[in-house]
Every structure is written in C-alpha cells, then in structure tokens.
Coordinates of C-alpha atoms (C1' of nucleotides) in Angstrom, one line a residue:
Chain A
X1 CA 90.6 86.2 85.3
X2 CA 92.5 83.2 86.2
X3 CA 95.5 83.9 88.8
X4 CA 97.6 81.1 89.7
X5 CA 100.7 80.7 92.2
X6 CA 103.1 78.0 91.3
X7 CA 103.0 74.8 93.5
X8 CA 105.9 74.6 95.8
X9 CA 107.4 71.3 96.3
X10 CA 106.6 70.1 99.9
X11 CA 110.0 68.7 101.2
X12 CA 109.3 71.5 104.3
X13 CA 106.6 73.6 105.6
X14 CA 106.1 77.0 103.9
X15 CA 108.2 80.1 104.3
X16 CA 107.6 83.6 104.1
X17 CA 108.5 83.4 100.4
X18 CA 105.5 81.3 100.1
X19 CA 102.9 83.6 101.5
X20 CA 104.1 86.6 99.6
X21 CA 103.6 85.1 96.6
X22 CA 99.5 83.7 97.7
X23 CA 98.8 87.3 99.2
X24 CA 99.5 88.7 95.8
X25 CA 97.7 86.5 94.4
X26 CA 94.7 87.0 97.1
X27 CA 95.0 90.6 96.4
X28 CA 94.4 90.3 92.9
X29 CA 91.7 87.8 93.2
X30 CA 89.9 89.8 95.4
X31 CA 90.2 93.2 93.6
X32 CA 89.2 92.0 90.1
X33 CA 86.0 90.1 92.5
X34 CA 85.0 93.1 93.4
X35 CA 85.0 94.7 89.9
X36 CA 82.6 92.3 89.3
X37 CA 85.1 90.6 87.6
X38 CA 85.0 86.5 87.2
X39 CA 87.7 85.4 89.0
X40 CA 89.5 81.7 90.1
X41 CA 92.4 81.9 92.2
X42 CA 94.1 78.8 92.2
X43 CA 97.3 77.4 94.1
X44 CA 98.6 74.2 95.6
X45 CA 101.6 71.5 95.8
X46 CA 103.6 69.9 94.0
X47 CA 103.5 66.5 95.5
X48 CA 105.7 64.5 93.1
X49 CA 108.7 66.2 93.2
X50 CA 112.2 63.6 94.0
X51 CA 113.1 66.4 96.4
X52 CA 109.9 65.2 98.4
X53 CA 111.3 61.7 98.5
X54 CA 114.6 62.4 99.3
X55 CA 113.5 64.7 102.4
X56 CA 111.3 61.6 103.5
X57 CA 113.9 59.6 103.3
X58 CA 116.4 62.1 105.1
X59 CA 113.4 62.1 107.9
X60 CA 112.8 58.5 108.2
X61 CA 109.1 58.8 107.4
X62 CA 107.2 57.5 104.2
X63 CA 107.0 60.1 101.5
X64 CA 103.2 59.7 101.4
X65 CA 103.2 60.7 105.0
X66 CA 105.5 63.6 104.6
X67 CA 104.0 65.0 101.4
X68 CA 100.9 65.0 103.2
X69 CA 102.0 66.5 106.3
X70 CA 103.2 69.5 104.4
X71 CA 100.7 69.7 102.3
X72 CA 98.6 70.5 105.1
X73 CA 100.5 72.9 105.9
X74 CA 100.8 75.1 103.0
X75 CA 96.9 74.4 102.3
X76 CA 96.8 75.3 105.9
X77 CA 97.8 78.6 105.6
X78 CA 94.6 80.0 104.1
X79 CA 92.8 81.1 107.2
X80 CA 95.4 82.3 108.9
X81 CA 96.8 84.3 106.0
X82 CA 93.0 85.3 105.1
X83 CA 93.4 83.8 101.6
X84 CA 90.6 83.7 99.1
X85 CA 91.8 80.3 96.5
X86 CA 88.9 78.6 95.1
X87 CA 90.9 76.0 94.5
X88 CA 94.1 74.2 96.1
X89 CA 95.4 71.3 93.5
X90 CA 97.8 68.4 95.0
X91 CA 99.4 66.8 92.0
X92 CA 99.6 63.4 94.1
X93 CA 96.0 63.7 94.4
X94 CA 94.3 65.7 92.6
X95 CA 91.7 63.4 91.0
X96 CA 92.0 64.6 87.3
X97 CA 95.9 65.5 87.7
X98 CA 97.2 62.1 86.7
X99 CA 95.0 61.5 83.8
X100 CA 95.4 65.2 82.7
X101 CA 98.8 64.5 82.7
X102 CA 98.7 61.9 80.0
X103 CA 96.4 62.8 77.9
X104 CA 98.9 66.0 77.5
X105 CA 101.9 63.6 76.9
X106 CA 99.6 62.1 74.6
X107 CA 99.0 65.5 72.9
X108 CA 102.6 66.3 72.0
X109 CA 103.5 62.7 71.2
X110 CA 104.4 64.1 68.1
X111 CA 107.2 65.7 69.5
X112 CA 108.8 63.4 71.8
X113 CA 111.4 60.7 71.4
X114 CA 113.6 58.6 72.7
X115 CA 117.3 59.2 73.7
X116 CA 120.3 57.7 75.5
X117 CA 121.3 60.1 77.5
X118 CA 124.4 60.4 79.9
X119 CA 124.5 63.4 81.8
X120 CA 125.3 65.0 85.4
X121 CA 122.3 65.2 87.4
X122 CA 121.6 67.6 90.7
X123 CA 118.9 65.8 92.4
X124 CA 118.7 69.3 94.4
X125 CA 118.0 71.4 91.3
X126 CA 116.0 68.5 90.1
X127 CA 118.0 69.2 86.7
X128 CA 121.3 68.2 84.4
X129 CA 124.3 69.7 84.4
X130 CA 126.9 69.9 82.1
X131 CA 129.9 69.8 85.0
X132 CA 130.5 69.2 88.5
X133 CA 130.1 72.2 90.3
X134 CA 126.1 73.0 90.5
X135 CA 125.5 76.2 90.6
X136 CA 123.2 76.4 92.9
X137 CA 125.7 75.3 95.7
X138 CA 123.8 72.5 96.3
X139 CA 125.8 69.8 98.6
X140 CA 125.2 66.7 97.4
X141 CA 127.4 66.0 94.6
X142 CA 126.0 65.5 90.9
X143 CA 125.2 62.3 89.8
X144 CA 126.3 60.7 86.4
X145 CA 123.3 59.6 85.4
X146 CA 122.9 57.4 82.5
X147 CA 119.9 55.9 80.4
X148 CA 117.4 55.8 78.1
X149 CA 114.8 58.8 78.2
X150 CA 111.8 60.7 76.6
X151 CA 113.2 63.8 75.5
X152 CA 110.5 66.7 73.9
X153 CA 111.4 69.0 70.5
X154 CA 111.7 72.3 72.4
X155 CA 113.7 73.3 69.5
X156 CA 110.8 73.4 67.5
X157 CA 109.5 76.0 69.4
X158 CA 112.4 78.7 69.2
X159 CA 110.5 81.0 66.5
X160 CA 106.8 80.7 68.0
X161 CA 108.1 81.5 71.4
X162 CA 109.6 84.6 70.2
X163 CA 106.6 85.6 68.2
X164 CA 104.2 84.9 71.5
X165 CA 106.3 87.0 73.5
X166 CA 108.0 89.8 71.5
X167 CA 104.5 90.3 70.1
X168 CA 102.9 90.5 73.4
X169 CA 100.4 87.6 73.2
X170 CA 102.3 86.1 76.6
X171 CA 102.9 89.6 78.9
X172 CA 105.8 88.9 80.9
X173 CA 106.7 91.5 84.2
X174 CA 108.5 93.0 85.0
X175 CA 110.1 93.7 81.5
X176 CA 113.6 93.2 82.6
X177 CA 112.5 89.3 82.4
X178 CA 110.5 89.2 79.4
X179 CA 114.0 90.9 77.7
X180 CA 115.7 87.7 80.0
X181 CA 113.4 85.2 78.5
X182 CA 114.0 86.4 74.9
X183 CA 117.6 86.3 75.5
X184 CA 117.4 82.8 76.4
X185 CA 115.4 81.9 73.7
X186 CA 117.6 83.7 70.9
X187 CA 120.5 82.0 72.5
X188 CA 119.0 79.1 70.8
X189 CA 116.7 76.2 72.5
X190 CA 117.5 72.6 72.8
X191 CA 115.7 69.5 73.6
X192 CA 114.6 69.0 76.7
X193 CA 114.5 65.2 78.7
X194 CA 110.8 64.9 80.3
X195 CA 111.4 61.7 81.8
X196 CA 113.3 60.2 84.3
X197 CA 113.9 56.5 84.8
X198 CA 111.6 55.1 87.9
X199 CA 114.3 53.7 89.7
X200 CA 116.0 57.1 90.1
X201 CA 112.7 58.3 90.9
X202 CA 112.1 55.6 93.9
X203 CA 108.6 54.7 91.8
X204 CA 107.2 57.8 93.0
X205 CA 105.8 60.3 90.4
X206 CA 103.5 59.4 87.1
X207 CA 104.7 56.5 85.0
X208 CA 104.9 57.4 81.2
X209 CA 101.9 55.9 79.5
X210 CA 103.4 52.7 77.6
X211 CA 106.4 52.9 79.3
X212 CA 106.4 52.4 82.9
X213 CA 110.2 52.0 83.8
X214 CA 110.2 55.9 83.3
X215 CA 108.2 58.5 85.5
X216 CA 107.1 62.2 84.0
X217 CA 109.9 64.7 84.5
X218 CA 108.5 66.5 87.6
X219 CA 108.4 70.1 85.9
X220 CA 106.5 68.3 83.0
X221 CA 104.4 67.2 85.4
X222 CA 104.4 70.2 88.1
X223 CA 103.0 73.0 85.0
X224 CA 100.4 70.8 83.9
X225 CA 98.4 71.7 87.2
X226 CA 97.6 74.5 85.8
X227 CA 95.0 72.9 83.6
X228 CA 94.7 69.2 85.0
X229 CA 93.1 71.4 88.0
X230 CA 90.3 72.6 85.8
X231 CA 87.7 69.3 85.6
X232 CA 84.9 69.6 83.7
X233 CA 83.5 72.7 82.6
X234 CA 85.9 74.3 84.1
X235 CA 88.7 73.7 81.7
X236 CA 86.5 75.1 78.8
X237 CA 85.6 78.1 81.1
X238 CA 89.0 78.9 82.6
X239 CA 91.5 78.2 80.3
X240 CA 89.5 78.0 77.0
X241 CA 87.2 81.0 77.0
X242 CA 88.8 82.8 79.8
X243 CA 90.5 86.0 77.9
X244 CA 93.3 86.9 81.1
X245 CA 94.9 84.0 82.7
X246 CA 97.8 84.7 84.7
X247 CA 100.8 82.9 86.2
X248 CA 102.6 84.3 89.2
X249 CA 106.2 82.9 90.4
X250 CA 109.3 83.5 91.7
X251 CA 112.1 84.7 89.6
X252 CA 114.0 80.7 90.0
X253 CA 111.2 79.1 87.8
X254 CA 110.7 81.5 85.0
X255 CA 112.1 79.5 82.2
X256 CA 109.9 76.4 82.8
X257 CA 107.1 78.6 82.9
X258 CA 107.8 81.0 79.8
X259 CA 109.5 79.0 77.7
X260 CA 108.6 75.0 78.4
X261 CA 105.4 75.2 79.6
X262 CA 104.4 78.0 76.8
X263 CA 106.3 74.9 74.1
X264 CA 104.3 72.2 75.4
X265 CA 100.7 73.5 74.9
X266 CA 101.8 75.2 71.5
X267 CA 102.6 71.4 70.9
X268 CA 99.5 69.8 72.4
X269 CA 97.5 72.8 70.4
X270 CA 96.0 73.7 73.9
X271 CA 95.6 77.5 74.7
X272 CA 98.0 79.8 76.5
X273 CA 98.2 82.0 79.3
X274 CA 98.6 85.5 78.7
X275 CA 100.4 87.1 81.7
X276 CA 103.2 86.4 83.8
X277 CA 104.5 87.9 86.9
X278 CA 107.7 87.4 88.5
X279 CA 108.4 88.5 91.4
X280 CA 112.1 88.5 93.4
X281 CA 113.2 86.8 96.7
X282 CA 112.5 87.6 100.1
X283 CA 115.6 87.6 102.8
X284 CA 114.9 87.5 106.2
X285 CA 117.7 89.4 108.5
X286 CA 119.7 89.7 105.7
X287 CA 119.8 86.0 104.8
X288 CA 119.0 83.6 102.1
X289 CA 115.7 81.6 103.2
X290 CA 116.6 78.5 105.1
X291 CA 115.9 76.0 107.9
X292 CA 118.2 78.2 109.8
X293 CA 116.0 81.1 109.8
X294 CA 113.5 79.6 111.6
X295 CA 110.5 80.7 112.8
X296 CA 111.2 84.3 111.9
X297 CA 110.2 83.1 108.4
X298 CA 107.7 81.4 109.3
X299 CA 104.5 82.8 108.3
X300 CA 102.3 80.7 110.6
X301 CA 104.1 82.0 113.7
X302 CA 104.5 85.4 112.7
X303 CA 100.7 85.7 111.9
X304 CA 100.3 84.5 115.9
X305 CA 102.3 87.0 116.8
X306 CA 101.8 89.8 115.0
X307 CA 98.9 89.2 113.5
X308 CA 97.4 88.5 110.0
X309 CA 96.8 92.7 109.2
X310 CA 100.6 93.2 110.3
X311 CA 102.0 90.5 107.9
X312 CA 100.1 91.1 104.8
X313 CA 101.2 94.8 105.3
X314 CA 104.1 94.5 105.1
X315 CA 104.4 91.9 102.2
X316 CA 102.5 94.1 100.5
X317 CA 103.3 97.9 101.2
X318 CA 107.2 97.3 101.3
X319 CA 108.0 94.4 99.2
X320 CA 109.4 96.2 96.1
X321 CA 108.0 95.2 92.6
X322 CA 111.5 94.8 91.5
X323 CA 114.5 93.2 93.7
X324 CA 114.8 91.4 96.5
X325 CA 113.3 92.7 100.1
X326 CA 114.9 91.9 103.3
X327 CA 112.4 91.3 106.3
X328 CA 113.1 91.7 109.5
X329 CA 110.6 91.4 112.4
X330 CA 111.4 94.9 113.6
X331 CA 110.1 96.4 109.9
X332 CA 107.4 94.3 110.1
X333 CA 106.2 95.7 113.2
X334 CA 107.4 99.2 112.5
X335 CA 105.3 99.5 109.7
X336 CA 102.1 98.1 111.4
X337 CA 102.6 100.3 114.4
X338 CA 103.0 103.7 111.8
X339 CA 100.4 102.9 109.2
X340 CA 98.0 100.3 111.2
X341 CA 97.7 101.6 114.7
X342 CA 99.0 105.5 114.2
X343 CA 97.3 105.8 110.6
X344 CA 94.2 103.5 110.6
X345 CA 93.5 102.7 113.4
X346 CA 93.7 106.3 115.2
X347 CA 91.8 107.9 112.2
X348 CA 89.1 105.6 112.6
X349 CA 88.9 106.1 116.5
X350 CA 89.6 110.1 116.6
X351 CA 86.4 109.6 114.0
X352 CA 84.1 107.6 116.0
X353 CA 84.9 109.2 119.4
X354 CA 83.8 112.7 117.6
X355 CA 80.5 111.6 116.1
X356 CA 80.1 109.9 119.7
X357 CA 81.2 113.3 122.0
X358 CA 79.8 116.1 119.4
X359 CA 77.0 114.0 117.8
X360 CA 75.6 111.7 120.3
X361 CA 76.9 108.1 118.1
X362 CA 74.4 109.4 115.2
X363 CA 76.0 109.8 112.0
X364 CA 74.4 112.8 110.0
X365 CA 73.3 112.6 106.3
X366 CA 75.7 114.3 103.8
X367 CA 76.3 113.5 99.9
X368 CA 78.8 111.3 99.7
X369 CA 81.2 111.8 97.4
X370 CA 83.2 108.4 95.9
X371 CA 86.8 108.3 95.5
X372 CA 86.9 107.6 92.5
X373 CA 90.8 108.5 92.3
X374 CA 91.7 106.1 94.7
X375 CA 90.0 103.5 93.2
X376 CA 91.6 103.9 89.9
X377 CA 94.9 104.5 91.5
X378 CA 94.8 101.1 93.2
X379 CA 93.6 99.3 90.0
X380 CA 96.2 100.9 87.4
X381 CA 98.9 99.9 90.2
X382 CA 97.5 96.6 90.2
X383 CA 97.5 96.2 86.6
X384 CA 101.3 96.7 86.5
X385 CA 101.4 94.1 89.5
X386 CA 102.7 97.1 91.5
X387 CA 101.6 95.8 94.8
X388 CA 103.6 98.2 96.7
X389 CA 102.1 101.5 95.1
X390 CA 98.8 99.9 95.2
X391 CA 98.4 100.0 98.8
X392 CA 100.3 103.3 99.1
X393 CA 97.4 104.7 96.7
X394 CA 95.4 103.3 99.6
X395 CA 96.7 105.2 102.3
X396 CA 96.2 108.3 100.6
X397 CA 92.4 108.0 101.7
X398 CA 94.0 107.8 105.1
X399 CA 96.1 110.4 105.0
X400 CA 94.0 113.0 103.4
X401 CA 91.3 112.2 106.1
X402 CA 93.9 112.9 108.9
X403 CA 95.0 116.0 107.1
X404 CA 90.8 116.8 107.0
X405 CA 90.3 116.6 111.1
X406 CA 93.6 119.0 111.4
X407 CA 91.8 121.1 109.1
X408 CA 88.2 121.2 110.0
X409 CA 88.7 120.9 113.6
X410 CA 85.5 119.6 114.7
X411 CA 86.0 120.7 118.1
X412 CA 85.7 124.2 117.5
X413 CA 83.0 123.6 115.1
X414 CA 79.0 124.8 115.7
X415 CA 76.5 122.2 115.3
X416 CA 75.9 122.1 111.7
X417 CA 79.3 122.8 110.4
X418 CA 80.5 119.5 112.7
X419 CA 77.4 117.2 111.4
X420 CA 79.0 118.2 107.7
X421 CA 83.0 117.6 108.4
X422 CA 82.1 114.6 110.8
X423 CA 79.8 112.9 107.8
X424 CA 82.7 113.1 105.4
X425 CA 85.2 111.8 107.8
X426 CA 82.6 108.9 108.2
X427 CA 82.2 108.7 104.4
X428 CA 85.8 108.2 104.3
X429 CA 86.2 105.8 107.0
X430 CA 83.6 103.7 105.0
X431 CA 85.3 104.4 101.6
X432 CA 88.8 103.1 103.2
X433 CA 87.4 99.9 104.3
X434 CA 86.1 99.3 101.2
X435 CA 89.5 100.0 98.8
X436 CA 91.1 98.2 101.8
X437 CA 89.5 94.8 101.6
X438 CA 91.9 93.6 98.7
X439 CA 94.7 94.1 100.9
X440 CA 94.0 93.7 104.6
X441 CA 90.5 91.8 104.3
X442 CA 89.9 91.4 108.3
X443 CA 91.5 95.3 108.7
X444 CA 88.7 96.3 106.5
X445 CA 86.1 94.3 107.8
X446 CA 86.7 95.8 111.3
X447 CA 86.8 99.3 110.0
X448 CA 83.6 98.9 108.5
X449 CA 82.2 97.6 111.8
X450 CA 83.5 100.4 113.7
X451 CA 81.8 102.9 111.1
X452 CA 78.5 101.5 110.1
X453 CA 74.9 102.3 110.3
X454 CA 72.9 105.3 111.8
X455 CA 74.5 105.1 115.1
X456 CA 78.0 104.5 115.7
X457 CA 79.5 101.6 118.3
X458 CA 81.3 102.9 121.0
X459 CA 85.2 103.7 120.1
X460 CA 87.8 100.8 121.0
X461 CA 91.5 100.6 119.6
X462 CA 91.6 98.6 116.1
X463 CA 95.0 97.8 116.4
X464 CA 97.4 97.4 119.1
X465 CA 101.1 98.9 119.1
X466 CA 103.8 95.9 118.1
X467 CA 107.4 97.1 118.6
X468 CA 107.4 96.8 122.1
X469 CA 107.0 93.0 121.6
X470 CA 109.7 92.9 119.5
X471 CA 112.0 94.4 121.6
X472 CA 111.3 91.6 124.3
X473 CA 109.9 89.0 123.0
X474 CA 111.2 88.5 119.2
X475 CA 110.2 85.0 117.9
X476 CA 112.9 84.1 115.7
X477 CA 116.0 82.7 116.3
Chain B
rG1 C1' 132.9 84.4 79.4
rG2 C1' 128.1 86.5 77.4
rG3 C1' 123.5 89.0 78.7
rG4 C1' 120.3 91.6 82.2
rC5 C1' 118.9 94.3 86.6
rG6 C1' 120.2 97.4 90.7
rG7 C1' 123.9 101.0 93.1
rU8 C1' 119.7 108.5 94.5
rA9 C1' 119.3 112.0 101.9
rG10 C1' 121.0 107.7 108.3
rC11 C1' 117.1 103.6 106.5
rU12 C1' 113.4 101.9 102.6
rC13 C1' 112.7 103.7 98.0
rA14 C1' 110.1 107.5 93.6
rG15 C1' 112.3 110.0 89.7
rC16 C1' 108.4 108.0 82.1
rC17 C1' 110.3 109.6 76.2
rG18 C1' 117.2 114.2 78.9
rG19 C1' 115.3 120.6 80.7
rU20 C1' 113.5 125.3 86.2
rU21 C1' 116.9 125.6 92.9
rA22 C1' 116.9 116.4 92.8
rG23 C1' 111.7 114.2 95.7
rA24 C1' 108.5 110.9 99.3
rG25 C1' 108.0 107.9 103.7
rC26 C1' 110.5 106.6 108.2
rA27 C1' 114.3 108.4 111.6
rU28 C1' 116.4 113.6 113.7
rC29 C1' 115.2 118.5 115.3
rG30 C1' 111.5 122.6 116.0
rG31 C1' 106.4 124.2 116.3
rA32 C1' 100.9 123.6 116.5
rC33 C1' 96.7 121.1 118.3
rU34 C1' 93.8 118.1 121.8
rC35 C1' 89.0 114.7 118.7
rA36 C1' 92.3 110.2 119.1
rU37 C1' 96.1 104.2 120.6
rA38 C1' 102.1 110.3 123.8
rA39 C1' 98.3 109.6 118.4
rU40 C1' 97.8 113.7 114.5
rC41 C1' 99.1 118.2 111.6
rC42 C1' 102.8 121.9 110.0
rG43 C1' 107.9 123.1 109.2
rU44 C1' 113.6 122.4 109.5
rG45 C1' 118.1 120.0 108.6
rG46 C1' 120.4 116.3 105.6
rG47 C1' 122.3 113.9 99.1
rU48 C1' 130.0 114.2 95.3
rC49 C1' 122.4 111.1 92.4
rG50 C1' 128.6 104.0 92.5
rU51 C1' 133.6 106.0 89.9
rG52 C1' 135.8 108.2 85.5
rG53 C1' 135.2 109.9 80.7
rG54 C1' 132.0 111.5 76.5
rU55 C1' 127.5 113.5 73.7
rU56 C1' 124.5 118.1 74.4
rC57 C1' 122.7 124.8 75.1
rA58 C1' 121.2 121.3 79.1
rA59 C1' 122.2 114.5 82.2
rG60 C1' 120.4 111.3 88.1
rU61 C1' 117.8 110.6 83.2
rC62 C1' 121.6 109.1 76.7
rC63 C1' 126.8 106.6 75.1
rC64 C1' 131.6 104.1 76.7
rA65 C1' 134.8 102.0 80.4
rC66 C1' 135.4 100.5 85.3
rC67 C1' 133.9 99.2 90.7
rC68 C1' 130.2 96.8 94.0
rG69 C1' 125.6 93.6 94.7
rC70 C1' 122.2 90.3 92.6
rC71 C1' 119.9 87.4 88.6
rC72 C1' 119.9 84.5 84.0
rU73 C1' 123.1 81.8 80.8
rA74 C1' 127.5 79.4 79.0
rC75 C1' 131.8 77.3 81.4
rC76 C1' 136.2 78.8 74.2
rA77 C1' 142.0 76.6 76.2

RNA sequence: GGGGCGGUAGCUCAGCCGGUUAGAGCAUCGGACUCAUAAUCCGUGGGUCGUGGGUUCAAGUCCCACCCGCCCUACCA
C-alpha cells in the first residue's frame, strides 16, 4: 500500500490541520505494517508554490531561506507527532522531482498547446477567476493577467474520468465527494493553463522544457510528487506493481487531485491511484485556521504541553469522518484525562498493582485467548477511513477489561481463581498495547512495558491528569 | 443560480436497504466497590429526531417545499 498526504505549501509553519491529516496517514501505515502488509507512507512540501515567494517577500527574507525554514518545520514534526513516513519529498529539492517533472510534460505533450490567455488571477488561490470578487475572500485584489501560456486538453478526459470513477477503478470517500467530483465532471471539463509566465512567477518554480520564459503551473507541478518521489525501483514497485495506492487530502484540493491529476497520467499513459480520501476542516475555538489562532493550533506546542498520546487522541477519536471538528484545548485535554488517564492508564495500574499485592509481580500462565473481534473491528473501520470508530473499537478492549475487575473482583478471590482473572486482565493489557500501536504508538509502547514478562515492574501512573493545566495555564491565545 | 452534505438528549455524535416503547459517550443525579491516578462499575433523569406538507398499515429513516450552517460550482439580465 502506498498512502500519501498532500504537500502543503510552506508560506508558514504547520497547523493542526496539517498533523491531522499525517496521523491518518501514520495510522494507516502502521496498521497495514503490522498486517504484514508492504507499506510506503510518503508526505512532504510543496516548495514551489508563488504563495511561498510572496510570503518571503512579505517577510523580507529570500524565498530559499523561508521555504527551507518551514520545510524544517513540517518535516520536523515527525518525532514529535511520532510519525512513521518513509519518505518526506521537497519539490524544490527533491533530486528526481525536477526531472520527473519533465519527462511527464514530455509525456502528455500530445495534449498541450499554446494559448493567449487574458484572465483574472488570485495569486492567493494560486488560480483564474472569471470576476473580481475571489471567492475565497482573499485580500489582495485579482490581477488581470495577460499572456501567452501552455494550456493541457482536460476536455479530453471528460468520458474516461467518469468511467474511472463511476466504475470504481479510482474509490473516492466519503461518497458525498465522489457524487461532487462526478458532478463537476458532468458539468462539462475545460482546458486547463499549466503554465505561468516566469516573470509572474519571480523565476522561481520549474521552467517549461523549451520554453523558459514560462514556469510549470504549481499544481501541475505539486501532484507530480507523487511519482517523481519514487526513484529507481521504486517507481516500478510503488506506483507500477503496487495494487492500492492511496491519496489523502483536505476537502479544498479534491479537484486537482480527482480530476487533473487522474487526466494527466491517463494522458502520459502512466498508472493511477486507486483510493482517495478526503477529509474536512479542523476549527480551533470555533474559528477558521489562521495566524490569529496562534499557538493553540499549533501542533508543536500543543504536543509540549499536552503531550504526543493526548494530541493524536484526539485527532483521531473525535475528529468526525464527515464535517468539520472544532478543537479546543479543553476537549483535547478532556478526552485524554477520560479515556488516557481514567481508562488506560488506571486499567493498566489497578492491573499491575493486583498481580503485584495478590501475586507477588509474577504473572501466572493462562490460555490466552486473541481478540480477534477487536482486531477486525479496527481494520474494517479503517478500511472505510473511519478513524474515529477505529479507535473507539479500540477502547472496547479497555472497557470490557474494566467491566472484567468489577466483575471478578480479585480481591475477594482465593489463590487460584485470582492467578486465572489476573492472567486475563494481563492478557488484555498486552492485547490493548498491541491494537493500540496504530494509534497512540508511544501509549502502546509504555503499556507493553508496564505488562511484560514473568514478573511485572512495579505500578507507576501512565498518564498524568491535563484539565487542571488548562484551566491555569492554557497555551493559546 | 445549480448541485451536494449536515441540522437527532445540555455537549460530541450513532442510527444501513422505512417496522417493536429513538441509542452511545461526556456532563447531571443516585447507588455499589476499594485493586487503582477521588479512579472504576451499576442505575436514573433528559429528545416537538430543523419547520410544514405528502406517500405508507407503519417514517428520524422515502418524496416535495421552506429555514439554518457548511462545501463544490456557475455568477443567465
């Protein structure tokens, strides 16, 4: 399996939007890993974007600097968000980007030409509007933009595109966009420009081949990552021979990605992914992402405070597969304090401190029996990029086991029956720290610390409680 | 303007092809227990299922209109 994120321009350092859309990614990687599954997980910038130049100029400082800056940044945010990519592509870069970039153009020569054009230009949106107002509120104003540019046949692609996707070669979830993508495309597809003029561009980007005054639109450029990353053998494995290759993204780019970029390998007559998953927005105290919302979306300082475990729970176990989510630091921290410290972390100690008080640390022998449910639970939820009831199917393990010390109340247990009820709770422990490692990788790693072996460590708290640190000491704004 | 998605208990949400008294978690309240990070377990209360029509023996679940939020798309004079 092939999971990708999209590349995020690097005018800014990442947001909160950012890491929700790696962790998915990490989560998949890492479950189909340990179904013994081939797996690349691949993410990275997009370096040449005019948005990137326009922020280095708004800053003062060369673009190179400033691209690389935050390109650190987002690369940056794999240990601390416990990330598993095998590979992180820069399109400024990257050494095979460039050239992969042409030999595409090259590919679907066939189906580009070249066109006056005269159009209204939001250097924001990076795109061309047909009137003033851009829709995306955007405050600099549009700019009439006029000259000579590549342009690419995407109406050529109108009946393929529907074929791919209404006969399920390309999956696209949740279904409410594949039915927005085929509404698009019955609407009726025109040409698209996929170059813009260097000038405009401030020479930064890739220069056509044989035509240097123009630079590769940025989007043409941005989606071929997603094969100019693979070098070597790895193209041929990955992207070739590789039967699942999925795309995840943000509901804002799902056109380029199910409609342009699926056009332009149909044109260079290069194989297609098969999945894509969008997911929706991310608010943060009931606002739009911005520079305003500071630090509280920023996942570097909110995995110092609250810790790596905290944030990845609560991307994942409340972030709804469909619509947006509002996070707040308060949630965060609520739900880490209920399902982390109370659930987890308690079930795990109440667990060791028996084995320890009744059983002198050994942990008896018992048939273990799997959990097979949970296990299939967590991978049909997956399959359906239900992230959400994924990890819920999770906590059943943990909830059960709770219900199980109510139930079997060691305490008042002889000998024998506690050495039975004590090795399943321990069996469990173990069980949860394995279906757990997909999602909360360093949770899971502590659990099965805490657990292992003939003879247990001594108990000690996994987690600690978080609300009372936001009530006095909230990091954002 | 066209299309799509949401609008279900205080909060976050489940409710597939229509069918018994509409569910879960959190929060509230009551109880139990003591192994545990005042944790856990059991139980209670709480909902005009956006509004109004319609189809049906039967609708949160299908159809129509409208209201609110969001998304995509186009902006006919």
């Amino acid at each position: 399996m092939y999971i990708t994120t999209t590349i995020p321009y690097v005018n800014a350092r990442p947001h909160l939007g950012h890491a929700l859309e790696l962790v998915q990614g990490d989560v998949l990687a890492r479950h189909h890993r340990r179904r013994g599954e081939p797996v690349r997980f691949q993410t990275g910038t997009d370096d040449n974007s005019l948005k990137n130049v326009l922020a280095a100029e708004a800053q003062g400082v060369p673009v190179r600097e400033l691209v690389d800056r935050n390109a650190a940044a987002f690369e940056g945010l794999r240990r601390p968000l416990d990330l598993s990519f095998d590979s992180f592509i820069r399109t400024s870069s990257h050494p095979g980007h460039r050239a992969g970039v042409e030999r595409i153009w090259a590919a679907t020569r066939h189906d580009l030409y070249q066109r006056h054009y005269t159009g209204l230009y939001c250097v924001g949106c990076e795109q061309f509007y047909p009137a003033d107002p851009c829709p995306d509120g955007h405050e600099a104003p549009l700019q009439r933009v006029s000259e000579e540019n590549w342009f690419f046949r995407l109406s050529r692609y109108q009946d393929a595109l529907l074929e791919l996707i209404d006969g399920g070669r390309l999956r696209i979830e949740p279904a409410g966009r594949r039915n927005e993508v085929l509404a698009f495309v019955r609407a009726g597809l025109a040409d698209i420009s996929v170059s813009r003029s260097a000038v405009r561009a401030r020479g930064w980007g890739i220069p056509v081949p044989g035509d240097p005054d123009q630079v590769v639109y940025v989007w043409w450029d941005a989606l071929a990552n997603y094969v100019t990353a693979l070098q070597d053998g790895d193209y041929g494995r990955w992207w070739v021979s590789e039967g699942r290759k999925t795309h995840l993204m943000g509901k804002g780019v799902i056109r380029f990605h199910a409609v342009y970029w699926p056009a332009m390998l149909l044109s260079a007559g290069l194989p297609l992914p098969t999945e894509i998953f969008v997911h929706d927005y991310l608010t943060v105290d009931g606002r739009k992402i911005s520079k305003s919302s500071g630090t509280a979306a920023d996942p570097l300082a909110l995995v110092e405070a609250y810790g790596v475990d905290a944030v990845r729970w609560w991307l994942l176990r409340e972030v709804p597969r469909v619509g947006d989510a509002d996070f707040t630091e308060e949630r965060l921290a609520g739900r880490a304090d209920e399902d982390l410290a109370n659930g987890l972390g308690n079930l795990v100690n109440r667990v060791v401190t028996m084995v320890h008080r009744f059983l002198g640390g050994r942990v008896p022998e018992v048939p273990a029996r799997p959990l097979a449910e949970v296990s299939e639970a967590v991978h049909e939820a997956l399959e359906e990029f239900d992230f959400r009831r994924a990890a819920a199917a999770v906590w059943t393990i943990v909830e059960e086991a709770n219900k199980y010390v109510e139930k079997a109340q060691p305490w008042r247990q002889s000998r024998a029956e506690q050495e039975v009820s004590l090795a399943t709770l321990v069996h469990a422990c173990r069980e949860l720290a394995v279906q757990l490692e997909p999602f909360l990788p360093t949770a899971a790693a502590r659990v099965a610390a805490a657990v292992r072996g003939d003879r247990l460590p001594p108990p000690e708290p996994l987690f600690r409680r978080l609300a009372a640190k936001v009530d006095g000491d909230r990091i954002g704004a």
